[in-house]
Amino acid sequence: DADVTQTPRNRITKTGKRIMLECSQTKGHDRMYWYRQDPGLGLRLIYYSFDVKDINKGEISDGYSVSRQAQAKFSLSLESAIPNQTALYFCATSDGRGGLTDTQYFGPGTRLTVL
Amino acid sequence: GQQVMQIPQYQHVQEGEDFTTYCNSSTTLSNIQWYKQRPGGHPVFLIQLVKSGEVKKQKRLTFQFGEAKKNSSLHITATQTTDVGTYFCAGPNTGNQFYFGTGTSLTVIP
């Protein structure tokens, strides 16, 4: 959906560098998520935030940190990138009104390569 | 922890053949969602199933939720090249985290 944007779309970096991936949304949703996608492993949740003051670890948070700067912005940082963090990263949002039945809306993805 | 497994991981079919992907959870799910990701694209929501034994149809796509709410399937009748992509199921845990299945990549050979 064009309502969820991610920058950059592609990034190549070196081991040990600090990297920030940014996500913005104009859907007015409270809930935002960061996933990584690896071949054969599907989508795995890294962090999620239900509102500006709420940050939660997901399934694979080690090596990552996040910041929810505003309702519309949720950034993911790799403090010291390593090659096995090479993956496709997706940001997603949901409105939270459905609770456990929330539909997730994904951004276009950021392809990150760590050399 | 909760796991959602999908089979098969890959499927190649001739255009016009049927296709089915299966999703199995280690725990009972309150609901299950299906998403489609076109090559080079992002996952897009298709449908949600909530009730035990529920069946929903979208044109050539039929979605089923198992009686025990631990498995689900997506069946496509008479595949077309526009059906190409990866299909994911997803189910929530009690913390409202969605666990996505490993996905089934569908290739349709014209």
CSV table of C-alpha atoms in Angstrom, one decimal:
chain,number,residue,atom,x,y,z
A,1,ASP,CA,0.0,0.0,0.0
A,2,ALA,CA,1.3,3.5,-0.8
A,3,ASP,CA,0.0,4.5,2.6
A,4,VAL,CA,3.0,2.7,4.2
A,5,THR,CA,6.4,3.8,2.9
A,6,GLN,CA,9.9,2.6,3.7
A,7,THR,CA,13.3,4.1,3.2
A,8,PRO,CA,15.7,3.2,1.9
A,9,ARG,CA,14.3,0.6,-0.5
A,10,ASN,CA,17.7,-1.0,-1.0
A,11,ARG,CA,20.9,-0.7,1.1
A,12,ILE,CA,24.3,-2.3,1.0
A,13,THR,CA,26.5,-1.9,4.0
A,14,LYS,CA,29.5,-3.4,5.7
A,15,THR,CA,29.8,-5.5,8.8
A,16,GLY,CA,29.9,-3.4,12.0
A,17,LYS,CA,28.1,-0.4,10.6
A,18,ARG,CA,25.0,1.1,12.2
A,19,ILE,CA,22.0,1.1,10.0
A,20,MET,CA,18.6,2.7,10.4
A,21,LEU,CA,15.5,1.7,8.3
A,22,GLU,CA,12.6,4.0,8.4
A,23,CYS,CA,8.9,3.5,8.1
A,24,SER,CA,6.1,6.1,7.7
A,25,GLN,CA,2.4,5.6,7.4
A,26,THR,CA,-0.5,7.9,6.5
A,27,LYS,CA,-3.2,5.4,7.5
A,28,GLY,CA,-3.6,6.8,10.9
A,29,HIS,CA,-3.0,3.4,12.5
A,30,ASP,CA,-1.8,3.1,16.1
A,31,ARG,CA,0.0,-0.3,15.6
A,32,MET,CA,3.2,-0.7,13.7
A,33,TYR,CA,5.4,-3.8,13.2
A,34,TRP,CA,8.8,-4.7,11.8
A,35,TYR,CA,9.3,-8.1,10.1
A,36,ARG,CA,12.2,-9.7,8.3
A,37,GLN,CA,11.7,-12.2,5.5
A,38,ASP,CA,14.2,-14.9,4.6
A,39,PRO,CA,13.7,-17.6,2.0
A,40,GLY,CA,12.0,-20.6,3.5
A,41,LEU,CA,11.5,-19.0,6.8
A,42,GLY,CA,8.5,-16.8,6.0
A,43,LEU,CA,8.0,-13.5,7.9
A,44,ARG,CA,9.3,-13.2,11.4
A,45,LEU,CA,8.4,-10.4,13.8
A,46,ILE,CA,11.3,-8.3,15.1
A,47,TYR,CA,9.5,-5.6,17.2
A,48,TYR,CA,6.0,-4.1,17.4
A,49,SER,CA,4.5,-1.0,18.9
A,50,PHE,CA,0.8,-0.6,19.8
A,51,ASP,CA,1.2,3.2,20.4
A,52,VAL,CA,3.9,5.8,20.8
A,53,LYS,CA,4.7,4.8,24.3
A,54,ASP,CA,4.5,1.1,23.8
A,55,ILE,CA,7.4,-1.0,22.4
A,56,ASN,CA,7.5,-4.8,22.5
A,57,LYS,CA,10.0,-7.4,21.4
A,58,GLY,CA,9.0,-9.9,18.8
A,59,GLU,CA,10.3,-13.3,18.0
A,60,ILE,CA,13.8,-12.3,16.8
A,61,SER,CA,14.7,-8.9,18.5
A,62,ASP,CA,18.4,-9.6,19.3
A,63,GLY,CA,20.7,-7.3,17.4
A,64,TYR,CA,17.9,-4.8,16.6
A,65,SER,CA,16.4,-1.8,18.3
A,66,VAL,CA,13.4,0.4,17.4
A,67,SER,CA,12.1,3.9,18.0
A,68,ARG,CA,8.5,5.1,17.7
A,69,GLN,CA,9.0,8.8,17.0
A,70,ALA,CA,5.4,9.5,16.4
A,71,GLN,CA,2.2,7.7,15.6
A,72,ALA,CA,3.2,7.7,11.9
A,73,LYS,CA,6.9,6.8,12.2
A,74,PHE,CA,8.6,3.6,13.4
A,75,SER,CA,12.3,3.1,12.7
A,76,LEU,CA,14.4,0.0,13.0
A,77,SER,CA,18.1,0.1,13.8
A,78,LEU,CA,20.9,-2.4,13.5
A,79,GLU,CA,23.5,-1.2,16.0
A,80,SER,CA,26.3,-3.2,14.5
A,81,ALA,CA,25.2,-5.0,11.3
A,82,ILE,CA,26.3,-8.6,10.6
A,83,PRO,CA,26.0,-10.7,7.4
A,84,ASN,CA,23.2,-12.9,8.8
A,85,GLN,CA,21.1,-9.8,9.0
A,86,THR,CA,21.0,-9.7,5.2
A,87,ALA,CA,17.3,-10.0,4.5
A,88,LEU,CA,14.2,-8.3,3.2
A,89,TYR,CA,12.6,-6.1,5.9
A,90,PHE,CA,9.0,-5.1,6.0
A,91,CYS,CA,7.2,-2.6,8.1
A,92,ALA,CA,3.4,-3.1,8.7
A,93,THR,CA,0.6,-1.3,10.3
A,94,SER,CA,-2.8,-2.2,11.7
A,95,ASP,CA,-5.6,-0.2,13.2
A,96,GLY,CA,-5.9,-2.2,16.4
A,97,ARG,CA,-9.7,-2.1,16.4
A,98,GLY,CA,-9.9,-5.7,15.5
A,99,GLY,CA,-7.7,-6.9,18.4
A,100,LEU,CA,-6.7,-10.4,17.6
A,101,THR,CA,-8.3,-10.0,14.2
A,102,ASP,CA,-6.3,-7.1,13.0
A,103,THR,CA,-5.5,-6.9,9.3
A,104,GLN,CA,-1.9,-5.9,8.6
A,105,TYR,CA,-0.9,-3.5,5.9
A,106,PHE,CA,2.6,-3.9,4.6
A,107,GLY,CA,5.1,-1.4,3.2
A,108,PRO,CA,7.1,-2.1,0.0
A,109,GLY,CA,10.1,-3.5,1.9
A,110,THR,CA,13.7,-2.7,2.3
A,111,ARG,CA,16.3,-5.1,0.9
A,112,LEU,CA,19.4,-5.0,3.2
A,113,THR,CA,22.7,-6.6,2.3
A,114,VAL,CA,25.5,-6.8,4.9
A,115,LEU,CA,28.9,-7.6,3.5
B,1,GLY,CA,6.7,-21.2,21.2
B,2,GLN,CA,3.9,-21.1,18.7
B,3,GLN,CA,4.8,-22.3,15.2
B,4,VAL,CA,2.8,-22.1,12.0
B,5,MET,CA,4.0,-24.5,9.3
B,6,GLN,CA,3.0,-24.5,5.7
B,7,ILE,CA,3.3,-27.2,3.1
B,8,PRO,CA,4.5,-27.4,0.4
B,9,GLN,CA,7.3,-24.9,0.4
B,10,TYR,CA,7.2,-24.7,-3.4
B,11,GLN,CA,4.7,-25.8,-6.0
B,12,HIS,CA,4.9,-25.7,-9.8
B,13,VAL,CA,1.7,-26.3,-11.7
B,14,GLN,CA,0.6,-26.1,-15.3
B,15,GLU,CA,-1.9,-23.3,-16.0
B,16,GLY,CA,-5.3,-24.6,-15.5
B,17,GLU,CA,-4.4,-27.2,-12.8
B,18,ASP,CA,-5.6,-26.8,-9.2
B,19,PHE,CA,-3.3,-25.8,-6.3
B,20,THR,CA,-3.6,-26.3,-2.6
B,21,THR,CA,-1.5,-25.1,0.3
B,22,TYR,CA,-1.9,-26.2,3.9
B,23,CYS,CA,-1.2,-24.4,7.1
B,24,ASN,CA,-0.8,-26.2,10.5
B,25,SER,CA,-0.4,-24.6,13.9
B,26,SER,CA,1.0,-26.1,17.0
B,27,THR,CA,-1.7,-24.4,19.0
B,28,THR,CA,-5.4,-23.5,18.6
B,29,LEU,CA,-5.9,-20.2,16.8
B,30,SER,CA,-8.6,-17.7,17.5
B,31,ASN,CA,-8.5,-16.8,13.8
B,32,ILE,CA,-6.4,-17.2,10.7
B,33,GLN,CA,-5.5,-14.8,8.0
B,34,TRP,CA,-4.2,-15.4,4.5
B,35,TYR,CA,-1.8,-13.1,2.6
B,36,LYS,CA,-0.5,-13.1,-1.0
B,37,GLN,CA,2.9,-11.7,-2.0
B,38,ARG,CA,3.6,-11.2,-5.7
B,39,PRO,CA,7.2,-11.6,-6.9
B,40,GLY,CA,9.1,-8.5,-5.9
B,41,GLY,CA,6.1,-7.2,-3.9
B,42,HIS,CA,4.8,-7.1,-0.4
B,43,PRO,CA,2.3,-9.3,1.4
B,44,VAL,CA,-1.3,-8.3,0.8
B,45,PHE,CA,-4.3,-9.4,2.9
B,46,LEU,CA,-6.6,-11.8,1.3
B,47,ILE,CA,-9.1,-13.1,3.9
B,48,GLN,CA,-9.7,-13.9,7.5
B,49,LEU,CA,-11.4,-17.0,8.9
B,50,VAL,CA,-12.7,-17.0,12.5
B,51,LYS,CA,-15.2,-19.9,13.0
B,52,SER,CA,-14.4,-23.6,13.4
B,53,GLY,CA,-15.0,-25.3,10.1
B,54,GLU,CA,-15.5,-22.0,8.2
B,55,VAL,CA,-15.3,-22.0,4.4
B,56,LYS,CA,-15.0,-18.9,2.4
B,57,LYS,CA,-14.7,-18.4,-1.4
B,58,GLN,CA,-13.2,-15.6,-3.4
B,59,LYS,CA,-13.8,-16.4,-7.1
B,60,ARG,CA,-11.4,-19.4,-7.8
B,61,LEU,CA,-10.0,-19.3,-4.2
B,62,THR,CA,-11.5,-21.4,-1.5
B,63,PHE,CA,-10.3,-21.0,2.1
B,64,GLN,CA,-11.0,-23.5,4.9
B,65,PHE,CA,-10.5,-23.4,8.7
B,66,GLY,CA,-10.3,-26.7,10.4
B,67,GLU,CA,-12.8,-27.9,13.0
B,68,ALA,CA,-10.1,-27.8,15.7
B,69,LYS,CA,-8.9,-24.4,14.6
B,70,LYS,CA,-5.3,-25.7,14.3
B,71,ASN,CA,-5.2,-26.0,10.5
B,72,SER,CA,-6.3,-24.2,7.4
B,73,SER,CA,-6.0,-24.6,3.6
B,74,LEU,CA,-6.2,-22.4,0.5
B,75,HIS,CA,-7.3,-24.1,-2.7
B,76,ILE,CA,-7.1,-22.4,-6.1
B,77,THR,CA,-9.2,-23.9,-8.9
B,78,ALA,CA,-7.9,-23.7,-12.5
B,79,THR,CA,-4.8,-21.6,-11.8
B,80,GLN,CA,-3.9,-18.7,-13.9
B,81,THR,CA,-0.6,-16.9,-14.4
B,82,THR,CA,-1.9,-14.1,-12.2
B,83,ASP,CA,-1.9,-16.5,-9.3
B,84,VAL,CA,1.9,-16.6,-9.2
B,85,GLY,CA,3.3,-15.6,-5.8
B,86,THR,CA,3.9,-16.7,-2.3
B,87,TYR,CA,0.9,-17.4,-0.1
B,88,PHE,CA,1.2,-17.0,3.7
B,89,CYS,CA,-1.1,-18.0,6.5
B,90,ALA,CA,-0.9,-16.1,9.8
B,91,GLY,CA,-2.3,-16.6,13.2
B,92,PRO,CA,-2.2,-14.6,16.4
B,93,ASN,CA,-1.0,-15.6,19.8
B,94,THR,CA,-2.4,-14.4,23.0
B,95,GLY,CA,-0.1,-11.4,22.9
B,96,ASN,CA,-1.5,-10.3,19.6
B,97,GLN,CA,1.7,-11.1,17.8
B,98,PHE,CA,1.0,-12.6,14.4
B,99,TYR,CA,3.0,-15.7,13.5
B,100,PHE,CA,3.3,-16.1,9.8
B,101,GLY,CA,3.6,-19.4,8.2
B,102,THR,CA,6.7,-20.3,6.2
B,103,GLY,CA,4.8,-19.6,2.9
B,104,THR,CA,4.1,-21.6,-0.2
B,105,SER,CA,5.7,-20.3,-3.4
B,106,LEU,CA,3.4,-21.0,-6.4
B,107,THR,CA,4.8,-21.0,-10.0
B,108,VAL,CA,2.3,-21.3,-12.8
B,109,ILE,CA,3.6,-22.6,-16.1
B,110,PRO,CA,1.8,-21.2,-19.1
